[in-house]
C-alpha positions as a printed NumPy array, in Angstrom:
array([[  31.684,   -5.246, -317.534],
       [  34.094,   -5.339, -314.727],
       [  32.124,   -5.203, -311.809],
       [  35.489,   -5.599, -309.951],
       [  37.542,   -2.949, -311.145],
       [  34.753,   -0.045, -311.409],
       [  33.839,   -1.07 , -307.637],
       [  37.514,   -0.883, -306.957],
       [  37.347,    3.017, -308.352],
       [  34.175,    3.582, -306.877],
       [  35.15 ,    2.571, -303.076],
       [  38.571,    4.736, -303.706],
       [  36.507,    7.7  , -304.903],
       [  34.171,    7.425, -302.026],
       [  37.609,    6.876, -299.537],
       [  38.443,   10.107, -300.352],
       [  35.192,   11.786, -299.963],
       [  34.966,   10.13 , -296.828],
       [  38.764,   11.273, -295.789],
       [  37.85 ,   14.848, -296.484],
       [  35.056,   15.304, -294.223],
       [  35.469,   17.502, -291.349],
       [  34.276,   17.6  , -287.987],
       [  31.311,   19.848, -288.718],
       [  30.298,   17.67 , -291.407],
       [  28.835,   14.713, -290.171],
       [  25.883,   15.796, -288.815],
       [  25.255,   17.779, -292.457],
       [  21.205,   16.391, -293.838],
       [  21.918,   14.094, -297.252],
       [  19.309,   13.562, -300.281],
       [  18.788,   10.438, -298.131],
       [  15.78 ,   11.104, -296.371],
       [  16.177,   10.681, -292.639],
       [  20.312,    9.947, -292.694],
       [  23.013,   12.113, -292.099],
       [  26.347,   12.232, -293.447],
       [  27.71 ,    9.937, -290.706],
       [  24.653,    7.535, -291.533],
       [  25.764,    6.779, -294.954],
       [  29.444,    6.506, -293.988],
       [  28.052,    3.85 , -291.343],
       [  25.601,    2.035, -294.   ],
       [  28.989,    1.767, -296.655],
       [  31.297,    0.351, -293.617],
       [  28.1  ,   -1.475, -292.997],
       [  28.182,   -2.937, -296.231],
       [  31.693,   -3.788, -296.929],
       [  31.431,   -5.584, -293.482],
       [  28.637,   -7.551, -293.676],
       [  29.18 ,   -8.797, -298.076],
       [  32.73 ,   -9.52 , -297.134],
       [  31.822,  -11.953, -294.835],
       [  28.878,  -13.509, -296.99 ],
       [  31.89 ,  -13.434, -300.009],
       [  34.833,  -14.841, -297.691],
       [  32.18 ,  -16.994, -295.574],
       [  34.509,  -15.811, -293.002],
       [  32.732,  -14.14 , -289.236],
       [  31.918,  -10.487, -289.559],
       [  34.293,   -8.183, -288.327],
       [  32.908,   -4.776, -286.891],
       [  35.12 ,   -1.51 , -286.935],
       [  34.589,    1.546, -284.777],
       [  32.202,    3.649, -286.082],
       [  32.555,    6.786, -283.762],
       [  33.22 ,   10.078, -286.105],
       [  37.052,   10.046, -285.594],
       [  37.19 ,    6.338, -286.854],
       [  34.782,    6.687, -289.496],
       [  37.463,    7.253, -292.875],
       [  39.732,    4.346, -291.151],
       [  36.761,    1.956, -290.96 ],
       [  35.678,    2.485, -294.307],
       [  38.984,    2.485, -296.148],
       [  39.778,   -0.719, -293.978],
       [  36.03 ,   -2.245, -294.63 ],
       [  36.556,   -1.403, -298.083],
       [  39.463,   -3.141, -298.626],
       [  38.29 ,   -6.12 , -296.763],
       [  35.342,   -6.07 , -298.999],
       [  37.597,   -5.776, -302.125],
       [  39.5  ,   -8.319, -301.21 ],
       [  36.832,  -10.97 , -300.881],
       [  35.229,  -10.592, -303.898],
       [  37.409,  -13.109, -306.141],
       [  36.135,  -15.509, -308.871],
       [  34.458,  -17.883, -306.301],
       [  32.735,  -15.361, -304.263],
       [  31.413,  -14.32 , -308.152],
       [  29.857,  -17.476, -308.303],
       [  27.777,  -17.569, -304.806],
       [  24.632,  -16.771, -304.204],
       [  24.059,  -13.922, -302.179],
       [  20.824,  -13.051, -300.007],
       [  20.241,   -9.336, -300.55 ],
       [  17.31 ,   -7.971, -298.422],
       [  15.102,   -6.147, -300.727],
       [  16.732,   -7.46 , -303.753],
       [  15.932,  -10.633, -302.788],
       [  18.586,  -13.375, -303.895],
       [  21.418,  -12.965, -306.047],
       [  24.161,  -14.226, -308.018],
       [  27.638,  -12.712, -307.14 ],
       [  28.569,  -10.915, -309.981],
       [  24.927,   -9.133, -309.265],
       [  25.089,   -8.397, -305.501],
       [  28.728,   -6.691, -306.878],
       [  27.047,   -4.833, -309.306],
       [  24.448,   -3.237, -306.899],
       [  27.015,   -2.483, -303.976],
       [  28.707,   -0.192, -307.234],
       [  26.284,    1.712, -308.119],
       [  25.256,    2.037, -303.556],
       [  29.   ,    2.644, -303.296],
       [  29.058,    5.559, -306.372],
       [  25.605,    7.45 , -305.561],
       [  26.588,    7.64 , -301.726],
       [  29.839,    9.605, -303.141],
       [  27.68 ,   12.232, -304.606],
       [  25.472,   12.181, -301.795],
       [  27.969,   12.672, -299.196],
       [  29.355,   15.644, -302.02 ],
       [  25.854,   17.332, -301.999],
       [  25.199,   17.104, -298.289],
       [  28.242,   18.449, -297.724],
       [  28.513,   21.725, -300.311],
       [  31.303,   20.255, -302.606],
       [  30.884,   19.663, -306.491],
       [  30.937,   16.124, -307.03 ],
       [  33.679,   14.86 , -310.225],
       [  31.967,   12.287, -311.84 ],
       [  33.519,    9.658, -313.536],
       [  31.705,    9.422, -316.605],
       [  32.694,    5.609, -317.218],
       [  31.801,    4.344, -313.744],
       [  28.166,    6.937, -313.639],
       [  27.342,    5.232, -317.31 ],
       [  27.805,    1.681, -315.872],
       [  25.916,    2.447, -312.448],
       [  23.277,    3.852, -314.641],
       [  22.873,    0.364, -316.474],
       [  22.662,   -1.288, -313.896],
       [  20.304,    0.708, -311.698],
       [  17.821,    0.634, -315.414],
       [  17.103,   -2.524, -314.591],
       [  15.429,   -1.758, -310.655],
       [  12.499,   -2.44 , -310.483],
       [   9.984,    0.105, -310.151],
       [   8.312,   -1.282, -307.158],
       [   8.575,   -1.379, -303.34 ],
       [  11.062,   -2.231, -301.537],
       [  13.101,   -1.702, -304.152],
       [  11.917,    2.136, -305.069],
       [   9.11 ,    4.749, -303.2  ],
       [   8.881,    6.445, -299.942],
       [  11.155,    4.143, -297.652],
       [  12.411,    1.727, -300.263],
       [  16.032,    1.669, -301.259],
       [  15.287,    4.199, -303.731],
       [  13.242,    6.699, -304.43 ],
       [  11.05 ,    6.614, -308.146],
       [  12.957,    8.451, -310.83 ],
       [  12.869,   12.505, -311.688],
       [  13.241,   14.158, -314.592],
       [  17.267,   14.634, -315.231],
       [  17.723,   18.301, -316.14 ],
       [  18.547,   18.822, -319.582],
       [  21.776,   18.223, -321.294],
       [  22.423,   16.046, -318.264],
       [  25.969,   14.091, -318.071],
       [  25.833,   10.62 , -317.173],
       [  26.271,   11.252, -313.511],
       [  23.245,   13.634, -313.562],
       [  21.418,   11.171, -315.251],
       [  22.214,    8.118, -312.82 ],
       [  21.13 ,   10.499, -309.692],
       [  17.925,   11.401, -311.23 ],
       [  17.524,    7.598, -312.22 ],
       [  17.261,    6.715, -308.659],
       [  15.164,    9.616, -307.565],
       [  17.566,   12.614, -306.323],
       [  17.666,   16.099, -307.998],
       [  20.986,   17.513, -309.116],
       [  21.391,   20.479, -307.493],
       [  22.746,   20.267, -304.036],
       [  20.504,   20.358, -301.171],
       [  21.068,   22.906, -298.655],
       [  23.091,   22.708, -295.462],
       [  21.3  ,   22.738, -291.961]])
C-alpha cells in the first residue's frame, strides 16, 4: 500500500472537516473520552508537528492553536508533515510512545488510520454524517487489525479503546470505528 498517498487523502479529508467547524463547535464532547472537538484538532496539529520534525530531523515548529487559528494550523501542519515524509524519512526509525519503536513506513501507517478516525470523530461530535472513503476505511482497518489488544495500546486510557461489535451489514468505515472501540451512531451534542 501507499501509505503516502492514502495519508495525503486522509489529512485533506480531515482539512475540510476541520475548515467547516464553526464557532459553537469546538467545545462539542467527541467519542474520545475526555477531549473536545478543539482537543483532537490540537492532538492532529500536534502530530503533524512533532513527526515532521522526527521525519525532516529539522526543530519543531509550533502554530497557534487558539480556535480562530485552528483550520490554518492544521492545513499548514499537515502539509509540513506531508512534505517530510519522502523515501528517507520511510526508512528511519521512529520512537512512537505507546507503540514503542518503529520503522517509517509504520509510524506513516498509524498517523493514517489517527488522521482518518479523528475525521469521523470530529463528524460525530459535531452532528454531520461522515462520507467514508471506502478505500482509505479498508486500509485503516488493516492496519489497525494488527493493534495489539493490550494496554497502552487499547482499554480505558490507552490509545484505543477494545473493539465493539460493528452493527450489521456494516461498510468498511463502520467496521474500522468499531475496530478501535467507538459505536456508529453519533453521540449526542452537549
Amino acid at each position: 500500500m501507499d501509505f503516502l498517498a492514502l495519508t495525503t487523502r486522509a489529512h485533506q479529508a480531515a482539512g475540510e472537516t476541520i475548515a467547516g467547524i464553526g464557532k459553537d463547535g469546538w467545545d462539542r464532547s467527541t467519542p474520545c473520552a475526555e477531549w473536545a472537538v478543539r482537543d483532537i484538532v490540537k492532538h492532529l496539529i500536534d502530530n503533524n508537528e512533532h513527526r515532521a520534525a522526527q521525519a525532516s530531523g529539522r526543530p519543531r515548529r509550533t502554530r497557534p492553536t487558539t480556535d480562530d487559528d485552528l483550520a490554518r494550523s492544521y492545513d499548514e501542519s499537515s502539509a509540513e508533515f506531508l512534505a517530510a515524509f519522502d523515501d528517507q524519512a520511510l526508512e528511519k526509525t521512529f520512537d512512537f510512545g505507546t507503540f514503542g519503536p518503529l520503522p517509517g513506513k509504520n509510524a506513516l501507517a498509524v498517523l493514517f488510520v489517527d488522521n482518518l478516525v479523528h475525521g469521523w470523530d470530529l463528524d460525530a461530535a459535531l452532528g454531520r454524517e461522515h462520507q467514508w472513503d471506502d478505500e482509505l476505511a479498508t486500509a485503516a482497518f488493516r492496519v489497525a487489525s494488527r493493534y495489539p489488544d493490550v494496554m497502552p495500546v487499547r482499554g480505558p486510557g490507552g490509545a484505543f479503546d477494545h473493539a465493539v461489535e460493528a452493527p450489521p451489514g456494516a461498510g468498511p468505515g463502520e467496521a474500522l470505528i468499531a475496530l478501535l472501540g467507538r459505536s456508529a451512531p453519533p453521540i449526542p451534542r452537549r
